[in-house]
Amino acid sequence: PHWRRAAALHPESAAHRYNLAELLLRLGRHAEAEGENRAAVARAPDWPEAHSGLANALKAAGRAADALAAYGRAVDLHPAFARALYN
């Protein structure tokens, strides 16, 4: 509930959405993680970590082709982004 409150207090913050998405992903709540990551991407479309987070949620949900596209966008934005390249 604390992560959700932080995101609600600062709805414009991509970082709060990203952090909430990471928590949801670790809890196995892939659809919710995808939604929060999409919100982060919408708020910060040039932030590679947001695209990588979205890709992680899509990968966990078994949507490999969509995940590859999101990882690709992260790498386009930051060609030396090791986590996105690895995934």
Short mmCIF file of C-alpha atoms in Angstrom, two decimals, residues 2-33:
data_model
loop_
_atom_site.label_atom_id
_atom_site.label_comp_id
_atom_site.label_asym_id
_atom_site.label_seq_id
_atom_site.Cartn_x
_atom_site.Cartn_y
_atom_site.Cartn_z
CA HIS A 2 2.90 2.40 0.60
CA TRP A 3 4.17 2.12 -2.97
CA ARG A 4 0.65 2.72 -4.31
CA ARG A 5 0.28 5.77 -2.09
CA ALA A 6 3.60 7.19 -3.29
CA ALA A 7 2.48 6.72 -6.89
CA ALA A 8 -0.88 8.34 -6.12
CA LEU A 9 0.76 11.31 -4.39
CA HIS A 10 2.94 11.98 -7.44
CA PRO A 11 0.96 10.71 -10.43
CA GLU A 12 3.31 12.47 -12.84
CA SER A 13 6.32 10.53 -11.55
CA ALA A 14 7.54 7.77 -13.82
CA ALA A 15 9.94 6.60 -11.12
CA HIS A 16 7.16 5.89 -8.62
CA ARG A 17 5.25 3.90 -11.26
CA TYR A 18 8.40 2.00 -12.20
CA ASN A 19 9.16 1.14 -8.55
CA LEU A 20 5.60 -0.01 -7.97
CA ALA A 21 5.80 -2.14 -11.12
CA GLU A 22 9.03 -3.78 -9.92
CA LEU A 23 7.35 -4.71 -6.64
CA LEU A 24 4.28 -6.09 -8.42
CA LEU A 25 6.48 -8.12 -10.75
CA ARG A 26 8.29 -9.69 -7.79
CA LEU A 27 4.91 -10.56 -6.29
CA GLY A 28 3.97 -12.37 -9.51
CA ARG A 29 1.31 -9.82 -10.43
CA HIS A 30 2.38 -9.51 -14.05
CA ALA A 31 -0.68 -7.76 -15.47
CA GLU A 32 -0.55 -5.06 -12.82
CA ALA A 33 3.21 -4.69 -13.32
#
